[in-house]
């Protein structure tokens, strides 16, 4: 007896697009948190603006790198 828990039929490439759309939510939230907290930090300690801004740019780059990896993965693992 064979049981199927879930079956996917239709265009599988469309599922990759949906998956990337969902994966893009994470970096979007991360960028918002980075710049929101950076703005608060600049308001509290304006003398540390250079260090705070450098950390913001570094965090932004890491978040965007995750988004780009998510964009490339469906093409790498796609058929």
PDB file of C-alpha atoms in Angstrom:
ATOM      1  CA  UNK A   1       0.000   0.000   0.000  1.00  0.00           C
ATOM      2  CA  UNK A   2       1.452   3.338  -1.075  1.00  0.00           C
ATOM      3  CA  UNK A   3       0.509   6.533   0.723  1.00  0.00           C
ATOM      4  CA  UNK A   4       1.117   9.976  -0.704  1.00  0.00           C
ATOM      5  CA  UNK A   5       1.234  12.750   1.842  1.00  0.00           C
ATOM      6  CA  UNK A   6       1.555  15.560  -0.663  1.00  0.00           C
ATOM      7  CA  UNK A   7       1.854  15.775  -4.405  1.00  0.00           C
ATOM      8  CA  UNK A   8       3.044  18.727  -6.409  1.00  0.00           C
ATOM      9  CA  UNK A   9       1.772  19.012  -9.928  1.00  0.00           C
ATOM     10  CA  UNK A  10       2.102  21.751 -12.470  1.00  0.00           C
ATOM     11  CA  UNK A  11       4.867  24.255 -13.088  1.00  0.00           C
ATOM     12  CA  UNK A  12       7.652  23.699 -10.552  1.00  0.00           C
ATOM     13  CA  UNK A  13       9.534  26.826 -11.661  1.00  0.00           C
ATOM     14  CA  UNK A  14       6.641  28.919 -10.397  1.00  0.00           C
ATOM     15  CA  UNK A  15       7.161  27.370  -6.971  1.00  0.00           C
ATOM     16  CA  UNK A  16      10.786  28.549  -7.061  1.00  0.00           C
ATOM     17  CA  UNK A  17       9.594  32.083  -7.703  1.00  0.00           C
ATOM     18  CA  UNK A  18       7.177  31.881  -4.804  1.00  0.00           C
ATOM     19  CA  UNK A  19       9.948  30.508  -2.611  1.00  0.00           C
ATOM     20  CA  UNK A  20      12.263  33.365  -3.507  1.00  0.00           C
ATOM     21  CA  UNK A  21       9.511  35.865  -2.806  1.00  0.00           C
ATOM     22  CA  UNK A  22       9.075  34.391   0.655  1.00  0.00           C
ATOM     23  CA  UNK A  23      12.839  34.262   1.198  1.00  0.00           C
ATOM     24  CA  UNK A  24      13.178  37.961   0.326  1.00  0.00           C
ATOM     25  CA  UNK A  25      11.081  38.868   3.354  1.00  0.00           C
ATOM     26  CA  UNK A  26      13.940  37.996   5.736  1.00  0.00           C
ATOM     27  CA  UNK A  27      16.575  40.344   4.301  1.00  0.00           C
ATOM     28  CA  UNK A  28      13.943  43.074   3.973  1.00  0.00           C
ATOM     29  CA  UNK A  29      13.137  42.827   7.661  1.00  0.00           C
ATOM     30  CA  UNK A  30      16.838  42.658   8.487  1.00  0.00           C
ATOM     31  CA  UNK A  31      17.606  45.853   6.588  1.00  0.00           C
ATOM     32  CA  UNK A  32      14.755  47.609   8.372  1.00  0.00           C
ATOM     33  CA  UNK A  33      16.055  46.521  11.754  1.00  0.00           C
ATOM     34  CA  UNK A  34      19.621  47.552  10.905  1.00  0.00           C
ATOM     35  CA  UNK A  35      18.743  51.074   9.830  1.00  0.00           C
ATOM     36  CA  UNK A  36      16.110  51.551  12.527  1.00  0.00           C
ATOM     37  CA  UNK A  37      18.517  50.632  15.294  1.00  0.00           C
ATOM     38  CA  UNK A  38      21.308  52.595  13.622  1.00  0.00           C
ATOM     39  CA  UNK A  39      19.143  55.708  13.627  1.00  0.00           C
ATOM     40  CA  UNK A  40      18.422  55.224  17.318  1.00  0.00           C
ATOM     41  CA  UNK A  41      22.118  54.741  18.036  1.00  0.00           C
ATOM     42  CA  UNK A  42      23.014  57.910  16.132  1.00  0.00           C
ATOM     43  CA  UNK A  43      20.421  59.843  18.107  1.00  0.00           C
ATOM     44  CA  UNK A  44      21.861  58.592  21.398  1.00  0.00           C
ATOM     45  CA  UNK A  45      25.559  58.957  20.568  1.00  0.00           C
ATOM     46  CA  UNK A  46      26.180  61.343  17.688  1.00  0.00           C
ATOM     47  CA  UNK A  47      29.927  61.345  18.378  1.00  0.00           C
ATOM     48  CA  UNK A  48      30.109  57.675  17.300  1.00  0.00           C
ATOM     49  CA  UNK A  49      28.565  58.356  13.875  1.00  0.00           C
ATOM     50  CA  UNK A  50      31.500  56.975  11.889  1.00  0.00           C
ATOM     51  CA  UNK A  51      31.569  53.638  13.694  1.00  0.00           C
ATOM     52  CA  UNK A  52      27.794  53.255  13.667  1.00  0.00           C
ATOM     53  CA  UNK A  53      27.559  54.078   9.969  1.00  0.00           C
ATOM     54  CA  UNK A  54      30.328  51.580   9.127  1.00  0.00           C
ATOM     55  CA  UNK A  55      28.515  48.842  11.050  1.00  0.00           C
ATOM     56  CA  UNK A  56      25.249  49.741   9.311  1.00  0.00           C
ATOM     57  CA  UNK A  57      26.832  49.406   5.880  1.00  0.00           C
ATOM     58  CA  UNK A  58      28.430  46.084   6.816  1.00  0.00           C
ATOM     59  CA  UNK A  59      25.136  44.694   8.132  1.00  0.00           C
ATOM     60  CA  UNK A  60      23.300  45.948   5.039  1.00  0.00           C
ATOM     61  CA  UNK A  61      25.836  44.198   2.791  1.00  0.00           C
ATOM     62  CA  UNK A  62      25.381  40.901   4.644  1.00  0.00           C
ATOM     63  CA  UNK A  63      21.577  41.117   4.414  1.00  0.00           C
ATOM     64  CA  UNK A  64      21.680  41.889   0.708  1.00  0.00           C
ATOM     65  CA  UNK A  65      24.150  39.044   0.138  1.00  0.00           C
ATOM     66  CA  UNK A  66      21.604  36.671   1.648  1.00  0.00           C
ATOM     67  CA  UNK A  67      18.949  38.040  -0.686  1.00  0.00           C
ATOM     68  CA  UNK A  68      21.207  37.539  -3.708  1.00  0.00           C
ATOM     69  CA  UNK A  69      22.034  33.991  -2.636  1.00  0.00           C
ATOM     70  CA  UNK A  70      18.307  33.332  -2.384  1.00  0.00           C
ATOM     71  CA  UNK A  71      17.855  34.714  -5.888  1.00  0.00           C
ATOM     72  CA  UNK A  72      20.566  32.449  -7.363  1.00  0.00           C
ATOM     73  CA  UNK A  73      19.676  29.184  -5.596  1.00  0.00           C
ATOM     74  CA  UNK A  74      16.571  28.340  -7.685  1.00  0.00           C
ATOM     75  CA  UNK A  75      18.747  28.581 -10.800  1.00  0.00           C
ATOM     76  CA  UNK A  76      21.512  26.457  -9.286  1.00  0.00           C
ATOM     77  CA  UNK A  77      19.252  23.671  -8.024  1.00  0.00           C
ATOM     78  CA  UNK A  78      16.615  23.971 -10.752  1.00  0.00           C
ATOM     79  CA  UNK A  79      16.323  21.323 -13.418  1.00  0.00           C
TER      80      UNK A  79
END
